[in-house]
Structure formats: structure tokens, C-alpha cells
Amino acid sequence: MTQSGVRAMKTAVLGLGLLGSEIALRLKRQGREVVGWNRGSERAEAARKRGVMLAGSPEEAIAEADIACLLLSDAEAILDTLFRGADADRLAGCIVVQMGTIAPRESRDIAEHVAAQGGEYLEAPVLGSLPEAREGNLILMAGGDPDLFERCLPVLKDLSRDPRLIGDLGQGAALKLAMNQLIAGLTATFSLSLGLVRRENIDVEQFMTLLRSSALYAKTFDKKLDKYLSHDYGAANFPLKHLHKDVRLFRRVADENALDTRLTAAIESACLQAEEQGLGDLDYSALYESFCDPSSNRET
């Protein structure tokens, strides 16, 4: 690291899925030296064609970087990528920033593994989709050492206009799960309300006009409305299978915290049903199909 600190850091992005690729490209546009790696070759090649320099292995990516941003699918993928069969000092001198959705306990466990290999660890999960990633407008919820957070701020501010240090390790991860549970809950409850409106042949725009003027309104209702009405859920920025993973994870963490998870269990069941209908790779708003059978009420 130079006297200028984090701004001089070389950055690795491990996990080049939809969000990971956009984050890598955003950092590159901000003038940072970025190297990427992905477990699957298809996503890696797609990122390369868009201008991301690739490493041949996670070891190679980490060796070239001072800070490694993890956009991997879950904690198991992180453990497989960073620690299974790894050298004892593989992460020496490297800052690992975990940006995906994992459980608080999993985050703290990964932090211990990173420290054992001589690295530093910050959790910094993000909320937002591809447009927010491109514009550097993700909501970022960090947990960990305040000094490390301050050192990482120049990089984090390339991705978020207002990165927040939430508290200790695990608290950023917990808040991200709370946010994603709201995505699922809002989608499920709006689906039911819209389903009733349509079954009773109430004009949808009349319903939406009243809803928009009330305290019940959320922007996501309009953002996804066309998908519900057309039953077209393609071009997923956040596929339903990933929402299902997060709902399942939230339920597990909520159970550990002695919270009532009956509502979460119902949404998890609806996610499973939608996946069994072949909707897992489509936009998460396809959850509507589990609650409202379109075959008896498809609009022309």
C-alpha cells in the first residue's frame, strides 16, 4: 500500500455474476485496477468481453490484489473459493470485503478464517440492482472494525454514495437479510392484493392510483407492475431462485433468534412452488404466479 492508502489498491472481484460484473466494471470506470474471477467459465467470458481482466484462479486474483471483493453466491462458495486446500498465509496483507447475502454467524466464521490466513475482513453487503451498481448508487451496510471501514471507504464510495458502518461483524449481514426479507414480503403481499383486484374485475389503474396516494405505497409495486400484468418475468436482475435462497436463510437466522417464522415459511413455500413451475431463473416477481394462478384470469 502506498502513502495514498486505499486509493492505490489493486482490487479483485471474486464472483462475476450479474451484480459482480457490474461492480467490477464500475470500479474500473472509476479508474481502479481490477482483476476478476468466476467459478463458471460462461459468466467469466461474458465479463471478459465487457472489459474485465480475468485471473486464471482465485489464488492468482488474490495475489495481484490488495483488496478482494466477494460477490459469491453463499457462504459455502466463499469457503470453497478461499479456504479449501489454501496456503496458510494466502490472504496475508489482503483486505477481504464480503458483499453478498450470508448469515451473521457465517460472516463471523469467515472473518476468523481470513484472520487465520493473515488477512483483514469487512462485511459490506449491498442492496440494489444493476442500474444502481452501474451508477455507484448501491445501499451499502458494513459491519466490522471502524478503522478498517475508514481505510476501505474510498473503494466503497465508488459503489455507494453513502456507505454506512452499521456496527460489529454480523450486524451488516443481519441488516441485509432484514432488507431482503422485505423484498419477499412486499412481493408476496402485493401479489395477493393485485390478485384479488383482478379476480374482482376492478380496474388496476384505479387500484394503483389510490395505492400511490396512501401510506401503503412502495416504489417496487410500480416497478414490477407490468411484469405481473403481462406474466412476463424475463431479463432478471435478481432471479427468483436467489430470493428463495435468501428467504430460506432469513428463516434459519430468525429461528435462531426465537422469532416467529410462520409467515416466512409460507413465502418460502411459494418460492419453492414457483421454482417447481420452472420460474427459478426469472425475475423474482414471478412469485406472483404462486399466489395467483394466471390461467383462470389472464388478461388480454
Short mmCIF file of N, CA and C in Angstrom, two decimals, residues 10-21 23-24 27 34-39 57-59 61-63 65-83 90-91 94-102 106-115 117 120-126 138 140-141 152 155-156 159 169 176 245:
data_model
loop_
_atom_site.label_atom_id
_atom_site.label_comp_id
_atom_site.label_asym_id
_atom_site.label_seq_id
_atom_site.Cartn_x
_atom_site.Cartn_y
_atom_site.Cartn_z
N LYS A 10 -4.97 -2.30 -5.64
CA LYS A 10 -5.47 -3.15 -6.72
C LYS A 10 -6.62 -3.97 -6.17
N THR A 11 -7.67 -4.11 -6.95
CA THR A 11 -8.91 -4.72 -6.47
C THR A 11 -9.24 -5.97 -7.26
N ALA A 12 -9.52 -7.04 -6.54
CA ALA A 12 -10.02 -8.27 -7.15
C ALA A 12 -11.51 -8.39 -6.87
N VAL A 13 -12.26 -8.84 -7.86
CA VAL A 13 -13.68 -9.14 -7.67
C VAL A 13 -13.87 -10.62 -7.93
N LEU A 14 -14.21 -11.36 -6.89
CA LEU A 14 -14.41 -12.80 -7.00
C LEU A 14 -15.91 -13.07 -7.05
N GLY A 15 -16.37 -13.54 -8.20
CA GLY A 15 -17.80 -13.74 -8.42
C GLY A 15 -18.29 -12.74 -9.43
N LEU A 16 -18.38 -13.17 -10.69
CA LEU A 16 -18.73 -12.27 -11.80
C LEU A 16 -20.11 -12.60 -12.36
N GLY A 17 -21.05 -12.80 -11.45
CA GLY A 17 -22.44 -12.93 -11.87
C GLY A 17 -22.97 -11.57 -12.28
N LEU A 18 -24.28 -11.43 -12.31
CA LEU A 18 -24.88 -10.18 -12.78
C LEU A 18 -24.37 -8.98 -11.99
N LEU A 19 -24.45 -9.05 -10.66
CA LEU A 19 -24.05 -7.92 -9.83
C LEU A 19 -22.53 -7.80 -9.76
N GLY A 20 -21.85 -8.93 -9.63
CA GLY A 20 -20.39 -8.88 -9.54
C GLY A 20 -19.74 -8.25 -10.76
N SER A 21 -20.24 -8.57 -11.95
CA SER A 21 -19.70 -7.99 -13.17
C SER A 21 -19.90 -6.49 -13.20
N ILE A 23 -20.23 -4.49 -10.65
CA ILE A 23 -19.36 -3.88 -9.65
C ILE A 23 -17.93 -3.79 -10.17
N ALA A 24 -17.45 -4.86 -10.81
CA ALA A 24 -16.10 -4.84 -11.38
C ALA A 24 -15.96 -3.74 -12.42
N LEU A 27 -15.95 -0.22 -10.78
CA LEU A 27 -14.64 0.09 -10.19
C LEU A 27 -13.62 0.44 -11.27
N VAL A 34 -8.51 -3.45 -11.76
CA VAL A 34 -9.42 -4.51 -11.33
C VAL A 34 -9.09 -5.81 -12.05
N VAL A 35 -9.07 -6.90 -11.29
CA VAL A 35 -8.97 -8.24 -11.87
C VAL A 35 -10.13 -9.06 -11.34
N GLY A 36 -10.74 -9.85 -12.21
CA GLY A 36 -11.91 -10.63 -11.81
C GLY A 36 -11.67 -12.13 -11.94
N TRP A 37 -12.52 -12.86 -11.23
CA TRP A 37 -12.50 -14.33 -11.33
C TRP A 37 -13.91 -14.83 -11.06
N ASN A 38 -14.29 -15.91 -11.75
CA ASN A 38 -15.60 -16.52 -11.54
C ASN A 38 -15.47 -18.03 -11.59
N ARG A 39 -16.29 -18.72 -10.82
CA ARG A 39 -16.22 -20.18 -10.80
C ARG A 39 -16.64 -20.79 -12.13
N SER A 57 -7.34 -18.10 -11.65
CA SER A 57 -7.73 -18.79 -10.43
C SER A 57 -7.96 -17.75 -9.34
N PRO A 58 -8.67 -18.13 -8.27
CA PRO A 58 -8.81 -17.17 -7.17
C PRO A 58 -7.46 -16.84 -6.54
N GLU A 59 -6.56 -17.81 -6.52
CA GLU A 59 -5.22 -17.56 -5.97
C GLU A 59 -4.51 -16.46 -6.74
N ALA A 61 -5.94 -14.12 -8.62
CA ALA A 61 -6.63 -12.85 -8.42
C ALA A 61 -6.23 -12.21 -7.09
N ILE A 62 -6.18 -13.02 -6.04
CA ILE A 62 -5.83 -12.51 -4.71
C ILE A 62 -4.38 -12.06 -4.67
N ALA A 63 -3.50 -12.81 -5.32
CA ALA A 63 -2.08 -12.48 -5.31
C ALA A 63 -1.81 -11.12 -5.94
N ALA A 65 -3.94 -8.57 -5.82
CA ALA A 65 -4.82 -7.55 -5.25
C ALA A 65 -4.47 -7.23 -3.81
N ASP A 66 -4.80 -6.00 -3.41
CA ASP A 66 -4.71 -5.60 -2.01
C ASP A 66 -6.07 -5.71 -1.33
N ILE A 67 -7.13 -5.64 -2.13
CA ILE A 67 -8.48 -5.76 -1.59
C ILE A 67 -9.27 -6.70 -2.50
N ALA A 68 -9.96 -7.66 -1.90
CA ALA A 68 -10.73 -8.64 -2.66
C ALA A 68 -12.20 -8.52 -2.29
N CYS A 69 -13.03 -8.14 -3.25
CA CYS A 69 -14.47 -8.02 -3.04
C CYS A 69 -15.13 -9.34 -3.41
N LEU A 70 -15.88 -9.91 -2.48
CA LEU A 70 -16.52 -11.20 -2.70
C LEU A 70 -17.97 -10.99 -3.11
N LEU A 71 -18.33 -11.45 -4.29
CA LEU A 71 -19.70 -11.44 -4.78
C LEU A 71 -20.10 -12.87 -5.12
N LEU A 72 -19.80 -13.78 -4.23
CA LEU A 72 -20.08 -15.19 -4.41
C LEU A 72 -21.48 -15.52 -3.88
N SER A 73 -22.01 -16.66 -4.31
CA SER A 73 -23.44 -16.94 -4.11
C SER A 73 -23.83 -17.16 -2.66
N ASP A 74 -22.95 -17.78 -1.86
CA ASP A 74 -23.29 -18.07 -0.47
C ASP A 74 -22.02 -18.36 0.31
N ALA A 75 -22.18 -18.64 1.61
CA ALA A 75 -21.03 -18.87 2.47
C ALA A 75 -20.24 -20.10 2.04
N GLU A 76 -20.95 -21.14 1.60
CA GLU A 76 -20.27 -22.36 1.15
C GLU A 76 -19.36 -22.07 -0.03
N ALA A 77 -19.83 -21.24 -0.95
CA ALA A 77 -19.00 -20.88 -2.10
C ALA A 77 -17.78 -20.08 -1.66
N ILE A 78 -17.93 -19.22 -0.66
CA ILE A 78 -16.80 -18.45 -0.14
C ILE A 78 -15.76 -19.39 0.48
N LEU A 79 -16.22 -20.33 1.30
CA LEU A 79 -15.30 -21.27 1.94
C LEU A 79 -14.56 -22.11 0.89
N ASP A 80 -15.30 -22.59 -0.12
CA ASP A 80 -14.67 -23.38 -1.17
C ASP A 80 -13.63 -22.57 -1.93
N THR A 81 -13.94 -21.31 -2.20
CA THR A 81 -13.06 -20.48 -3.03
C THR A 81 -11.82 -20.03 -2.28
N LEU A 82 -11.98 -19.65 -1.02
CA LEU A 82 -10.86 -19.03 -0.31
C LEU A 82 -10.05 -19.99 0.55
N PHE A 83 -10.67 -21.03 1.09
CA PHE A 83 -10.01 -21.76 2.17
C PHE A 83 -9.78 -23.25 1.94
N ARG A 90 -2.22 -17.40 2.67
CA ARG A 90 -2.67 -16.98 1.35
C ARG A 90 -3.23 -15.55 1.33
N LEU A 91 -3.88 -15.13 2.40
CA LEU A 91 -4.53 -13.83 2.43
C LEU A 91 -3.71 -12.78 3.16
N CYS A 94 -3.97 -8.88 2.63
CA CYS A 94 -5.15 -8.62 1.79
C CYS A 94 -6.36 -8.27 2.66
N ILE A 95 -7.14 -7.31 2.19
CA ILE A 95 -8.42 -6.99 2.82
C ILE A 95 -9.52 -7.71 2.05
N VAL A 96 -10.30 -8.51 2.74
CA VAL A 96 -11.42 -9.23 2.13
C VAL A 96 -12.71 -8.50 2.49
N VAL A 97 -13.45 -8.06 1.47
CA VAL A 97 -14.72 -7.36 1.68
C VAL A 97 -15.83 -8.25 1.14
N GLN A 98 -16.64 -8.78 2.04
CA GLN A 98 -17.72 -9.70 1.69
C GLN A 98 -18.98 -8.90 1.39
N MET A 99 -19.49 -8.98 0.14
CA MET A 99 -20.58 -8.11 -0.29
C MET A 99 -21.87 -8.86 -0.60
N GLY A 100 -21.89 -10.17 -0.42
CA GLY A 100 -23.08 -10.95 -0.71
C GLY A 100 -23.99 -11.06 0.50
N THR A 101 -25.02 -11.92 0.35
CA THR A 101 -26.01 -12.13 1.42
C THR A 101 -25.73 -13.45 2.11
N ILE A 102 -25.23 -13.37 3.35
CA ILE A 102 -24.96 -14.56 4.14
C ILE A 102 -25.45 -14.31 5.56
N GLU A 106 -22.25 -16.94 9.81
CA GLU A 106 -21.36 -17.31 8.71
C GLU A 106 -20.32 -16.23 8.46
N SER A 107 -20.75 -14.97 8.55
CA SER A 107 -19.82 -13.86 8.32
C SER A 107 -18.73 -13.85 9.39
N ARG A 108 -19.11 -14.03 10.63
CA ARG A 108 -18.11 -14.05 11.70
C ARG A 108 -17.17 -15.23 11.56
N ASP A 109 -17.68 -16.36 11.10
CA ASP A 109 -16.84 -17.54 10.88
C ASP A 109 -15.82 -17.28 9.77
N ILE A 110 -16.26 -16.67 8.68
CA ILE A 110 -15.35 -16.35 7.57
C ILE A 110 -14.29 -15.36 8.04
N ALA A 111 -14.67 -14.40 8.88
CA ALA A 111 -13.71 -13.43 9.41
C ALA A 111 -12.59 -14.14 10.17
N GLU A 112 -12.94 -15.17 10.93
CA GLU A 112 -11.92 -15.93 11.67
C GLU A 112 -10.98 -16.65 10.71
N HIS A 113 -11.52 -17.22 9.65
CA HIS A 113 -10.69 -17.89 8.65
C HIS A 113 -9.75 -16.89 7.98
N VAL A 114 -10.26 -15.71 7.64
CA VAL A 114 -9.43 -14.70 6.99
C VAL A 114 -8.30 -14.27 7.92
N ALA A 115 -8.61 -14.02 9.18
CA ALA A 115 -7.60 -13.61 10.15
C ALA A 115 -6.54 -14.69 10.33
N GLN A 117 -5.41 -16.58 8.15
CA GLN A 117 -4.51 -16.57 6.99
C GLN A 117 -3.81 -15.22 6.81
N GLU A 120 -7.41 -9.24 6.56
CA GLU A 120 -8.39 -8.46 7.30
C GLU A 120 -9.74 -8.62 6.62
N TYR A 121 -10.82 -8.50 7.40
CA TYR A 121 -12.14 -8.82 6.88
C TYR A 121 -13.14 -7.74 7.24
N LEU A 122 -13.90 -7.32 6.25
CA LEU A 122 -15.02 -6.39 6.45
C LEU A 122 -16.22 -6.96 5.71
N GLU A 123 -17.37 -7.00 6.37
CA GLU A 123 -18.60 -7.35 5.65
C GLU A 123 -19.22 -6.05 5.15
N ALA A 124 -19.67 -6.08 3.90
CA ALA A 124 -20.26 -4.88 3.31
C ALA A 124 -21.31 -5.27 2.28
N PRO A 125 -22.36 -5.98 2.70
CA PRO A 125 -23.40 -6.38 1.75
C PRO A 125 -24.10 -5.15 1.17
N VAL A 126 -24.62 -5.32 -0.03
CA VAL A 126 -25.23 -4.19 -0.74
C VAL A 126 -26.66 -4.51 -1.12
N LEU A 138 -25.49 1.97 -4.93
CA LEU A 138 -25.93 0.86 -4.09
C LEU A 138 -26.05 1.32 -2.64
N LEU A 140 -25.10 0.37 0.95
CA LEU A 140 -24.05 -0.49 1.49
C LEU A 140 -24.10 -0.47 3.00
N MET A 141 -24.15 -1.68 3.60
CA MET A 141 -24.32 -1.87 5.05
C MET A 141 -23.14 -2.64 5.60
N CYS A 152 -11.24 1.47 3.89
CA CYS A 152 -11.89 0.95 2.68
C CYS A 152 -12.85 1.96 2.05
N VAL A 155 -12.88 3.00 -1.77
CA VAL A 155 -13.41 1.98 -2.67
C VAL A 155 -14.92 1.85 -2.51
N LEU A 156 -15.37 1.83 -1.27
CA LEU A 156 -16.80 1.68 -1.01
C LEU A 156 -17.61 2.85 -1.59
N LEU A 159 -18.91 2.66 -5.05
CA LEU A 159 -20.07 1.79 -5.26
C LEU A 159 -21.33 2.31 -4.59
N LEU A 169 -19.20 -7.00 13.38
CA LEU A 169 -19.33 -8.08 12.40
C LEU A 169 -20.61 -8.88 12.67
N LYS A 176 -28.82 -6.80 6.06
CA LYS A 176 -29.07 -7.16 4.67
C LYS A 176 -30.15 -8.24 4.57
N LYS A 245 -33.33 -18.46 -1.93
CA LYS A 245 -32.16 -18.73 -1.08
C LYS A 245 -32.11 -17.78 0.10
#
